[in-house]
Coordinates of C-alpha atoms in Angstrom, one line a residue:
M1160 CA -81.8 181.6 71.8
A1161 CA -80.4 184.5 74.0
T1162 CA -79.9 186.8 71.0
S1163 CA -82.0 189.5 72.8
K1164 CA -79.4 189.4 75.7
W1165 CA -76.4 190.0 73.5
K1166 CA -74.3 193.1 74.3
R1167 CA -71.1 192.3 72.4
I1168 CA -70.4 189.8 69.5
V1169 CA -67.7 188.7 67.2
I1170 CA -68.3 187.6 63.7
K1171 CA -65.6 185.8 61.7
V1172 CA -65.5 186.1 57.8
G1173 CA -63.3 183.8 55.7
S1174 CA -61.4 184.3 52.6
A1175 CA -64.0 182.7 50.4
L1176 CA -66.5 185.4 51.2
I1177 CA -63.8 188.2 50.9
A1178 CA -62.3 187.0 47.6
P1179 CA -64.2 184.2 46.2
N1180 CA -62.5 184.2 42.8
R1181 CA -59.0 185.2 44.2
D1182 CA -59.3 188.2 41.8
G1183 CA -59.3 190.9 44.5
C1184 CA -62.2 191.8 47.0
S1185 CA -65.8 191.4 46.0
R1186 CA -68.9 192.9 47.7
Q1187 CA -71.1 190.2 46.5
Y1188 CA -71.2 188.3 49.9
L1189 CA -70.2 191.2 52.1
L1190 CA -73.3 193.4 51.6
S1191 CA -75.5 191.2 53.8
I1192 CA -72.8 190.7 56.6
A1193 CA -72.2 194.4 56.7
N1194 CA -76.0 194.9 56.9
F1195 CA -76.1 192.5 59.8
I1196 CA -73.4 194.3 61.6
V1197 CA -75.3 197.7 61.1
R1198 CA -78.5 196.2 62.5
C1199 CA -76.7 194.7 65.5
R1200 CA -75.3 198.3 66.3
I1201 CA -78.7 199.8 65.9
S1202 CA -79.9 197.2 68.2
G1203 CA -77.3 198.2 70.8
I1204 CA -75.0 195.1 70.2
Q1205 CA -71.3 196.0 69.9
T1206 CA -69.5 194.0 67.2
V1207 CA -66.1 193.0 66.5
L1208 CA -65.3 191.7 63.0
V1209 CA -62.5 189.2 62.4
S1210 CA -61.8 189.1 58.7
S1211 CA -59.6 186.7 56.6
G1212 CA -58.7 187.5 53.1
S1213 CA -55.6 189.5 52.7
V1214 CA -53.7 186.8 51.0
A1215 CA -56.6 185.8 48.7
A1216 CA -57.3 189.6 48.0
G1217 CA -53.7 190.3 47.0
S1218 CA -53.0 187.2 45.0
H1219 CA -54.1 188.7 41.8
L1220 CA -51.3 191.2 41.8
F1221 CA -48.7 188.4 42.0
K1222 CA -49.8 186.3 39.0
D1223 CA -46.3 185.6 37.7
A1224 CA -44.8 185.0 41.0
D1225 CA -44.2 181.9 42.8
T1226 CA -47.2 181.8 44.8
S1227 CA -45.8 178.7 47.0
S1228 CA -43.1 181.0 48.2
M1229 CA -43.8 182.2 51.8
T1230 CA -42.2 185.4 51.1
V1231 CA -44.5 186.0 48.0
K1232 CA -47.6 185.0 50.3
K1233 CA -46.4 187.8 52.9
A1234 CA -46.3 190.2 49.9
M1235 CA -49.8 189.2 48.9
A1236 CA -50.9 189.8 52.4
A1237 CA -49.4 193.3 52.6
A1238 CA -51.0 194.4 49.3
G1239 CA -54.3 192.6 49.9
Q1240 CA -54.8 194.0 53.5
T1241 CA -55.2 197.4 52.3
E1242 CA -57.8 196.5 49.6
M1243 CA -59.6 194.5 52.1
M1244 CA -59.8 197.2 54.6
A1245 CA -60.9 199.6 51.9
T1246 CA -63.7 197.4 50.9
W1247 CA -65.0 197.0 54.4
D1248 CA -64.7 200.6 55.1
K1249 CA -66.8 201.5 52.2
L1250 CA -69.6 199.3 53.3
F1251 CA -70.1 201.3 56.6
D1252 CA -71.0 204.9 57.4
F1253 CA -69.1 204.8 60.7
S1254 CA -65.4 204.4 61.5
T1255 CA -63.5 201.2 61.4
A1256 CA -60.0 200.3 62.9
Q1257 CA -57.5 197.8 61.7
V1258 CA -56.2 195.4 64.3
L1259 CA -53.4 193.1 63.2
L1260 CA -52.3 190.4 65.5
T1261 CA -50.0 187.5 65.8
H1262 CA -50.1 184.7 68.3
A1263 CA -47.2 186.4 70.1
D1264 CA -49.5 189.2 71.0
L1265 CA -51.9 186.9 72.6
R1266 CA -49.8 184.3 74.4
N1267 CA -48.0 187.1 76.3
R1268 CA -50.3 188.0 79.2
Y1269 CA -49.3 191.8 79.1
R1270 CA -49.8 191.9 75.3
Y1271 CA -53.0 190.2 75.7
C1272 CA -54.3 192.4 78.2
S1273 CA -53.1 195.4 75.9
V1274 CA -55.1 193.9 73.0
R1275 CA -58.3 193.5 75.2
D1276 CA -58.0 197.1 76.3
T1277 CA -57.6 198.5 72.9
L1278 CA -60.7 196.5 71.6
E1279 CA -62.7 198.0 74.7
A1280 CA -61.6 201.6 73.9
L1281 CA -62.6 201.1 70.1
L1282 CA -66.0 199.7 71.0
E1283 CA -66.8 202.1 73.6
G1284 CA -66.0 204.8 71.1
G1285 CA -68.4 203.4 68.6
I1286 CA -65.7 202.2 66.2
L1287 CA -65.6 198.8 64.6
P1288 CA -62.4 196.7 65.2
I1289 CA -61.6 194.7 62.2
V1290 CA -59.1 192.0 63.2
N1291 CA -56.9 189.8 61.2
E1292 CA -53.6 187.8 61.7
N1293 CA -50.6 189.8 60.5
D1294 CA -49.5 187.4 57.8
T1295 CA -47.0 190.0 56.6
V1296 CA -44.7 189.5 59.6
T1297 CA -45.8 186.2 61.3
T1298 CA -43.9 183.2 61.2
D1299 CA -44.7 179.4 61.9
K1300 CA -43.8 180.0 65.7
L1301 CA -45.6 183.2 65.9
K1302 CA -48.9 182.6 64.0
V1303 CA -52.2 181.3 65.0
G1304 CA -52.5 179.8 61.7
D1305 CA -56.4 180.2 61.0
N1306 CA -58.8 182.9 61.7
D1307 CA -61.4 180.6 63.3
N1308 CA -59.1 180.1 66.4
L1309 CA -58.1 183.7 66.2
A1310 CA -61.7 184.8 66.5
A1311 CA -62.2 182.7 69.4
M1312 CA -59.3 184.1 71.2
V1313 CA -60.6 187.5 70.4
A1314 CA -64.0 186.8 71.5
T1315 CA -62.4 185.9 74.9
A1316 CA -60.4 188.8 75.1
A1317 CA -63.4 191.0 74.2
N1318 CA -65.5 189.2 76.8
A1319 CA -68.1 188.7 73.9
D1320 CA -71.6 187.0 74.5
A1321 CA -71.5 185.3 71.2
L1322 CA -69.2 184.1 68.4
I1323 CA -70.5 183.9 65.0
I1324 CA -68.3 181.9 62.5
C1325 CA -69.4 182.2 58.8
S1326 CA -68.7 179.2 56.8
D1327 CA -69.7 177.9 53.2
I1328 CA -72.1 175.5 54.7
N1329 CA -74.9 175.9 57.3
G1330 CA -73.4 174.3 60.2
L1331 CA -71.9 170.9 61.2
Y1332 CA -73.1 167.8 59.5
T1333 CA -72.9 164.2 60.5
A1334 CA -70.7 163.8 57.3
N1335 CA -69.3 166.1 54.4
P1336 CA -72.8 167.1 52.9
H1337 CA -70.9 167.9 49.6
K1338 CA -70.1 164.2 49.3
E1339 CA -72.5 162.2 51.5
K1340 CA -76.2 162.6 50.6
D1341 CA -77.5 161.2 53.8
A1342 CA -75.6 163.8 55.8
K1343 CA -77.8 165.6 58.4
L1344 CA -77.3 169.1 60.1
I1345 CA -76.6 169.0 63.8
P1346 CA -78.5 172.1 65.1
N1347 CA -77.3 171.9 68.7
V1348 CA -74.1 170.7 70.3
Y1349 CA -73.9 170.5 74.2
E1350 CA -70.6 168.9 74.5
I1351 CA -67.5 169.0 72.2
D1352 CA -65.8 165.6 72.4
Q1353 CA -64.0 163.3 69.9
S1354 CA -67.3 162.3 68.2
I1355 CA -67.8 165.8 67.2
Y1356 CA -64.2 166.2 65.8
N1357 CA -64.8 163.0 63.9
M1358 CA -67.6 164.7 61.9
A1359 CA -65.3 167.7 61.0
G1360 CA -63.5 166.1 57.9
G1361 CA -61.3 168.6 55.9
A1362 CA -61.7 172.0 54.4
T1363 CA -64.5 172.5 51.8
S1364 CA -63.2 175.8 50.5
S1365 CA -60.0 176.1 48.1
V1366 CA -59.6 179.7 49.2
G1367 CA -59.6 179.7 52.9
T1368 CA -56.9 178.0 55.4
G1369 CA -59.3 176.6 57.7
G1370 CA -62.1 173.9 57.7
M1371 CA -64.6 172.4 60.0
K1372 CA -62.0 171.2 62.3
T1373 CA -60.6 174.7 63.2
K1374 CA -64.1 175.8 63.7
I1375 CA -64.9 173.3 66.2
E1376 CA -61.6 174.1 67.8
A1377 CA -62.8 177.7 68.0
A1378 CA -66.1 176.6 69.4
E1379 CA -64.4 174.6 72.2
K1380 CA -62.4 177.7 73.2
A1381 CA -65.4 180.0 73.1
V1382 CA -68.1 177.9 74.9
S1383 CA -65.6 177.0 77.7
H1384 CA -65.5 180.8 78.3
G1385 CA -69.4 180.9 78.3
I1386 CA -69.6 182.4 74.8
D1387 CA -72.5 181.2 72.7
T1388 CA -71.0 179.9 69.4
Y1389 CA -72.7 179.6 65.9
I1390 CA -71.5 178.2 62.6
V1391 CA -73.6 179.5 59.8
D1392 CA -73.7 179.9 56.1
G1393 CA -72.2 183.1 55.3
F1394 CA -73.3 183.1 51.8
N1395 CA -77.0 183.1 52.7
E1396 CA -78.4 186.4 53.6
N1397 CA -81.1 184.6 55.5
S1398 CA -78.6 183.3 58.0
F1399 CA -78.4 186.8 59.5
N1400 CA -82.0 187.5 59.4
Q1401 CA -82.6 184.3 61.4
L1402 CA -80.0 185.2 63.9
L1403 CA -81.6 188.6 64.5
A1404 CA -85.0 187.1 64.9
G1405 CA -83.7 184.7 67.6
E1406 CA -83.6 181.7 65.5
N1407 CA -80.8 179.1 64.8
P1408 CA -79.9 179.1 61.3
G1409 CA -76.9 176.4 61.5
T1410 CA -75.2 174.8 64.4
R1411 CA -75.2 176.4 67.9
F1412 CA -72.5 175.3 70.4
H1413 CA -74.1 175.9 73.6
P1414 CA -71.9 177.6 76.4
H1415 CA -70.7 176.0 79.5
S1416 CA -73.0 177.1 82.4
S1417 CA -69.9 177.3 84.8
P1418 CA -67.2 179.0 82.4
M1419 CA -63.6 178.7 83.1
Q1420 CA -62.0 181.6 84.9
D1421 CA -60.2 184.1 82.6
R1422 CA -56.8 183.4 83.6
A1423 CA -57.1 179.7 83.6
H1424 CA -58.8 179.8 80.3
W1425 CA -55.9 181.9 78.7
M1426 CA -53.4 179.5 80.1
K1427 CA -55.2 176.6 78.4
H1428 CA -56.7 178.0 75.3
T1429 CA -54.4 180.8 74.2
T1430 CA -50.9 180.1 75.3
K1431 CA -48.6 177.6 73.5
E1432 CA -45.9 175.7 75.3
Q1433 CA -42.5 177.0 74.1
G1434 CA -40.6 174.3 75.9
E1435 CA -40.7 171.5 78.5
L1436 CA -39.5 171.1 82.1
I1437 CA -38.7 167.5 82.9
V1438 CA -39.1 166.4 86.6
E1439 CA -38.6 163.1 88.5
D1440 CA -41.3 160.5 88.2
S1441 CA -41.8 161.0 92.0
F1442 CA -42.7 164.7 91.6
A1443 CA -46.3 165.3 92.8
I1444 CA -48.2 168.4 91.8
D1445 CA -50.5 170.2 94.3
S1446 CA -53.8 170.9 92.4
E1447 CA -55.3 172.7 95.5
S1448 CA -52.4 175.2 95.7
E1449 CA -52.2 178.6 93.8
E1450 CA -48.4 178.2 93.8
E1451 CA -46.3 175.4 92.9
L1452 CA -43.1 174.8 94.7
L1453 CA -40.5 173.6 92.0
V1454 CA -37.1 173.3 93.3
P1455 CA -33.8 172.7 91.3
Q1456 CA -33.5 169.2 92.9
D1457 CA -36.8 168.3 91.2
L1458 CA -35.5 169.3 87.8
V1459 CA -34.0 166.6 85.4
D1460 CA -34.0 168.0 81.9
V1461 CA -35.1 171.1 79.9
T1462 CA -36.2 171.2 76.2
G1463 CA -36.9 173.8 73.9
E1464 CA -35.8 177.5 73.8
F1465 CA -37.9 179.9 75.8
S1466 CA -37.6 183.3 77.7
V1467 CA -38.6 184.4 81.1
G1468 CA -42.5 184.6 81.3
D1469 CA -43.1 182.1 78.6
V1470 CA -45.4 179.2 79.2
V1471 CA -43.9 175.6 79.2
L1472 CA -45.1 172.1 79.8
L1473 CA -44.1 170.4 83.1
K1474 CA -43.6 166.7 82.5
K1475 CA -42.4 163.6 84.3
E1476 CA -39.5 161.7 83.0
N1477 CA -42.0 158.8 82.0
G1478 CA -43.7 161.3 79.7
E1479 CA -46.8 162.1 81.9
E1480 CA -47.9 165.6 81.4
L1481 CA -48.6 167.3 84.6
A1482 CA -49.3 171.0 83.9
K1483 CA -48.8 174.2 81.9
V1484 CA -46.6 176.5 83.7
K1485 CA -45.2 180.0 83.5
T1486 CA -41.5 180.0 83.9
N1487 CA -39.5 182.8 85.8
Y1488 CA -36.3 181.7 84.3
S1489 CA -35.0 181.3 80.6
S1490 CA -34.3 177.8 79.0
C1491 CA -30.7 178.7 79.1
L1492 CA -30.5 179.3 82.7
L1493 CA -32.7 176.3 83.6
N1494 CA -30.5 174.0 81.4
F1495 CA -27.7 175.2 83.6
V1496 CA -29.5 174.5 86.7
A1497 CA -30.5 171.0 85.6
T1498 CA -26.8 170.0 85.1
Q1499 CA -25.2 171.7 88.1
D1500 CA -24.9 170.9 91.6
N1501 CA -28.2 171.3 93.0
E1502 CA -27.5 172.3 96.6
H1503 CA -25.2 175.1 95.5
I1504 CA -27.7 176.4 92.6
S1505 CA -30.6 176.1 95.3
Q1506 CA -28.9 178.5 97.6
Q1507 CA -28.2 180.8 94.9
L1508 CA -31.9 180.9 93.7
D1509 CA -33.0 181.1 97.2
D1510 CA -31.1 184.2 97.3
T1511 CA -33.1 185.8 94.5
E1512 CA -36.4 184.8 96.2
E1513 CA -37.9 184.1 92.8
P1514 CA -39.4 180.6 92.4
L1515 CA -38.8 178.5 89.2
I1516 CA -42.5 178.8 88.2
S1517 CA -44.9 181.4 89.1
E1518 CA -48.2 180.2 87.6
K1519 CA -49.7 176.9 86.6
Y1520 CA -52.8 175.4 84.7
I1521 CA -53.3 171.7 85.4
S1522 CA -55.2 169.6 82.8
V1523 CA -57.4 167.9 85.5
M1524 CA -58.8 171.3 86.5
D1525 CA -61.2 170.9 83.6
K1526 CA -63.3 168.7 85.5
N1527 CA -63.6 171.2 88.3
T1528 CA -64.0 174.3 86.2
E1529 CA -66.1 173.3 83.4
N1530 CA -69.7 172.1 83.5
K1531 CA -70.5 170.1 80.4
N1532 CA -73.8 168.6 79.5
T1533 CA -73.5 165.2 77.8
K1534 CA -76.2 165.2 75.2
N1535 CA -76.0 166.5 71.5
K1536 CA -79.0 166.7 69.6

């Protein structure tokens, strides 16, 4: 293991560890995690904490309310977030900082870079960033949905060396160990393929929103950026002792030896398509070119609602997906372009000297930018 080479890590802690009984925050399992963070800092390892738990921590304050209501859940998050932060703050003798994010903050390149700069400034100042999704204001369209994937995005933005995901079991098993006696722990994963996802099953905790599947999704995001990733038993103090001793206490997902470039990684793993541009079946995309020439004559249809600078999916009429692209025009204008006289529109757009799209990520680039080993053991 490369523990001795870690300079910066991200550790993700779930709701089941924060509020195991949904009766406010508990320090029962957090003490060993806080001690691990302190020991990392003493060793010169900068740490970012991604902490779920605001909804679970605030749920006991709304016992008579309709807990299935999204409005009530947002209120739980608002009340529970302060309790969660206060609990963490009491466990450290150094400063902490609250960082609340939505997916909208990460999928916009300028805001993503701003988040990265803020994390960098906090870490350089010796302050522990405590990150959570902003459940109080987020919507289905704006949310990441689980803090496993959020932790991977944060690890990428922070340029971390390792991502440690705390679970209620000590890693990935061949089957659900709570149900199958013959399930075996997989200590090392070198390639994340469909066979790995098939082992994930569903969530094992009644408190959290994620499961093993989201942890594997997070690992896939992280390792493609060269980030060592671990799933460990967060309820077991020895997990953290083993990590600091250079041992693997759970499942280690080995990073790719040739990580994706930052911008391509952001396009693939952080952005979400806000709509689609449909082009003629004869349209050919140039995988070698940095820029893509997409003219109004190529545009057949536009689906979804999006703004200037959003990422959309470029597809052929036959359904073939070509690339993720960053659009320079809104869906409203491009809908107009697709239904008007192309020659006249082309001349007008030429006058603006602004291409229809300015950036792309092509799915086939995976084979060129990611070096994957083929053996899991």
